[in-house]
Short mmCIF file of C-alpha atoms in Angstrom, two decimals:
data_model
loop_
_atom_site.label_atom_id
_atom_site.label_comp_id
_atom_site.label_asym_id
_atom_site.label_seq_id
_atom_site.Cartn_x
_atom_site.Cartn_y
_atom_site.Cartn_z
CA UNK A 1 34.23 25.85 -1.18
CA UNK A 2 33.02 22.29 -0.55
CA UNK A 3 33.45 22.80 3.19
CA UNK A 4 31.13 25.80 3.02
CA UNK A 5 28.55 23.83 1.01
CA UNK A 6 28.80 21.00 3.52
CA UNK A 7 28.28 23.41 6.41
CA UNK A 8 25.28 24.94 4.63
CA UNK A 9 23.73 21.49 4.10
CA UNK A 10 24.25 20.63 7.77
CA UNK A 11 22.71 23.93 8.82
CA UNK A 12 19.67 23.31 6.60
CA UNK A 13 19.28 19.81 8.06
CA UNK A 14 19.36 21.16 11.62
CA UNK A 15 16.93 23.91 10.65
CA UNK A 16 14.57 21.36 9.06
CA UNK A 17 14.83 19.01 12.02
CA UNK A 18 13.92 21.78 14.47
CA UNK A 19 11.03 22.88 12.22
CA UNK A 20 9.69 19.32 12.17
CA UNK A 21 10.06 18.92 15.94
CA UNK A 22 8.06 22.08 16.66
CA UNK A 23 5.47 21.70 13.89
CA UNK A 24 1.81 20.95 14.51
CA UNK A 25 0.30 17.94 12.74
CA UNK A 26 -1.26 20.32 10.18
CA UNK A 27 2.13 21.94 9.55
CA UNK A 28 3.77 18.52 9.16
CA UNK A 29 1.26 17.54 6.48
CA UNK A 30 1.88 20.86 4.73
CA UNK A 31 5.64 20.19 4.83
CA UNK A 32 5.11 16.74 3.31
CA UNK A 33 2.89 18.10 0.56
CA UNK A 34 5.45 20.81 -0.22
CA UNK A 35 8.22 18.19 -0.25
CA UNK A 36 6.29 16.02 -2.71
CA UNK A 37 5.64 19.02 -4.97
CA UNK A 38 9.32 20.01 -4.86
CA UNK A 39 10.43 16.47 -5.72
CA UNK A 40 8.00 16.31 -8.64
CA UNK A 41 9.15 19.73 -9.92
CA UNK A 42 12.76 18.51 -9.80
CA UNK A 43 11.71 15.33 -11.62
CA UNK A 44 10.11 17.46 -14.35
CA UNK A 45 13.40 19.30 -14.79
CA UNK A 46 15.27 16.00 -14.93
CA UNK A 47 12.88 14.71 -17.60
CA UNK A 48 13.52 17.85 -19.69
CA UNK A 49 17.29 17.38 -19.29
CA UNK A 50 17.01 13.63 -19.97
CA UNK A 51 18.65 12.84 -16.60
CA UNK A 52 17.23 9.40 -15.92
CA UNK A 53 18.93 8.90 -12.56
CA UNK A 54 17.77 12.26 -11.18
CA UNK A 55 14.23 11.68 -12.50
CA UNK A 56 14.07 8.30 -10.82
CA UNK A 57 15.49 9.63 -7.55
CA UNK A 58 13.01 12.52 -7.38
CA UNK A 59 9.96 10.46 -8.37
CA UNK A 60 10.89 7.82 -5.79
CA UNK A 61 11.20 10.60 -3.21
CA UNK A 62 7.76 11.96 -4.17
CA UNK A 63 6.27 8.45 -3.89
CA UNK A 64 7.88 7.95 -0.46
CA UNK A 65 6.34 11.22 0.71
CA UNK A 66 2.92 10.27 -0.66
CA UNK A 67 3.20 6.94 1.18
CA UNK A 68 3.92 9.00 4.30
CA UNK A 69 0.80 11.06 3.68
CA UNK A 70 -1.19 7.81 3.39
CA UNK A 71 0.20 6.74 6.76
CA UNK A 72 -1.06 9.99 8.33
CA UNK A 73 -4.65 9.28 7.31
CA UNK A 74 -6.96 8.62 10.24
CA UNK A 75 -9.69 6.43 8.77
CA UNK A 76 -11.58 6.36 12.06
CA UNK A 77 -11.94 10.14 12.38
CA UNK A 78 -11.59 10.98 8.69
CA UNK A 79 -14.35 8.72 7.39
CA UNK A 80 -15.17 9.16 3.72
CA UNK A 81 -12.60 11.93 3.23
CA UNK A 82 -9.79 9.67 4.49
CA UNK A 83 -11.03 6.82 2.28
CA UNK A 84 -11.12 9.10 -0.77
CA UNK A 85 -7.66 10.52 -0.03
CA UNK A 86 -6.31 6.98 0.41
CA UNK A 87 -7.60 6.04 -3.05
CA UNK A 88 -6.26 9.29 -4.53
CA UNK A 89 -2.82 8.71 -3.00
CA UNK A 90 -2.83 5.17 -4.46
CA UNK A 91 -3.65 6.64 -7.87
CA UNK A 92 -0.86 9.23 -7.51
CA UNK A 93 1.68 6.55 -6.64
CA UNK A 94 0.67 4.36 -9.59
CA UNK A 95 0.74 7.37 -11.92
CA UNK A 96 4.23 8.44 -10.79
CA UNK A 97 5.50 4.87 -11.20
CA UNK A 98 4.11 4.89 -14.74
CA UNK A 99 5.63 8.32 -15.40
CA UNK A 100 9.00 7.06 -14.24
CA UNK A 101 8.85 3.97 -16.46
CA UNK A 102 7.74 5.92 -19.53
CA UNK A 103 9.54 9.24 -18.90
CA UNK A 104 6.14 10.98 -19.07
CA UNK A 105 6.22 14.60 -17.91
CA UNK A 106 2.46 14.96 -18.49
CA UNK A 107 1.75 12.27 -15.88
CA UNK A 108 4.02 14.00 -13.37
CA UNK A 109 2.19 17.26 -14.07
CA UNK A 110 -1.14 15.51 -13.54
CA UNK A 111 -0.05 14.36 -10.07
CA UNK A 112 1.36 17.82 -9.28
CA UNK A 113 -2.01 19.35 -10.17
CA UNK A 114 -3.81 16.88 -7.89
CA UNK A 115 -1.35 17.58 -5.08
CA UNK A 116 -1.83 21.34 -5.51
CA UNK A 117 -5.59 20.81 -5.10
CA UNK A 118 -4.97 18.84 -1.90
CA UNK A 119 -2.63 21.59 -0.69
CA UNK A 120 -5.23 24.26 -1.37
CA UNK A 121 -7.90 22.35 0.53
CA UNK A 122 -5.55 21.53 3.38
CA UNK A 123 -4.37 25.12 3.75
CA UNK A 124 -7.98 26.34 3.86
CA UNK A 125 -9.02 23.82 6.50
CA UNK A 126 -9.55 24.98 10.05
CA UNK A 127 -8.05 22.63 12.64
CA UNK A 128 -9.65 22.77 16.10
CA UNK A 129 -7.32 23.61 18.99
CA UNK A 130 -6.13 20.63 20.99
#
């Protein structure tokens, strides 16, 4: 059974790697946002189950992804929007750190709500062809 699970994990990793390699920049951002939302949802479950290690792991993962989103910001082309997103990402990171320290599901939910708003805006945005 563990061999099958291992094979499945390897298959998923290959599938993810090929998806990343062929994704457009817009699709990559969408994948990061989805990854952050998934990590936060898992952290919420860990908080409910009082699994401190899993909570910490998932919130750290979400923060790493948000840091990645910050790195994608193009302040030259993005202007005020990039500046505002940079500040929002900073707020999200601080809020998740606080949530992790205090085991606060409401703070995680607050960041998830903000990320869902970003996702909605991002998905509705038209990207010009290269």
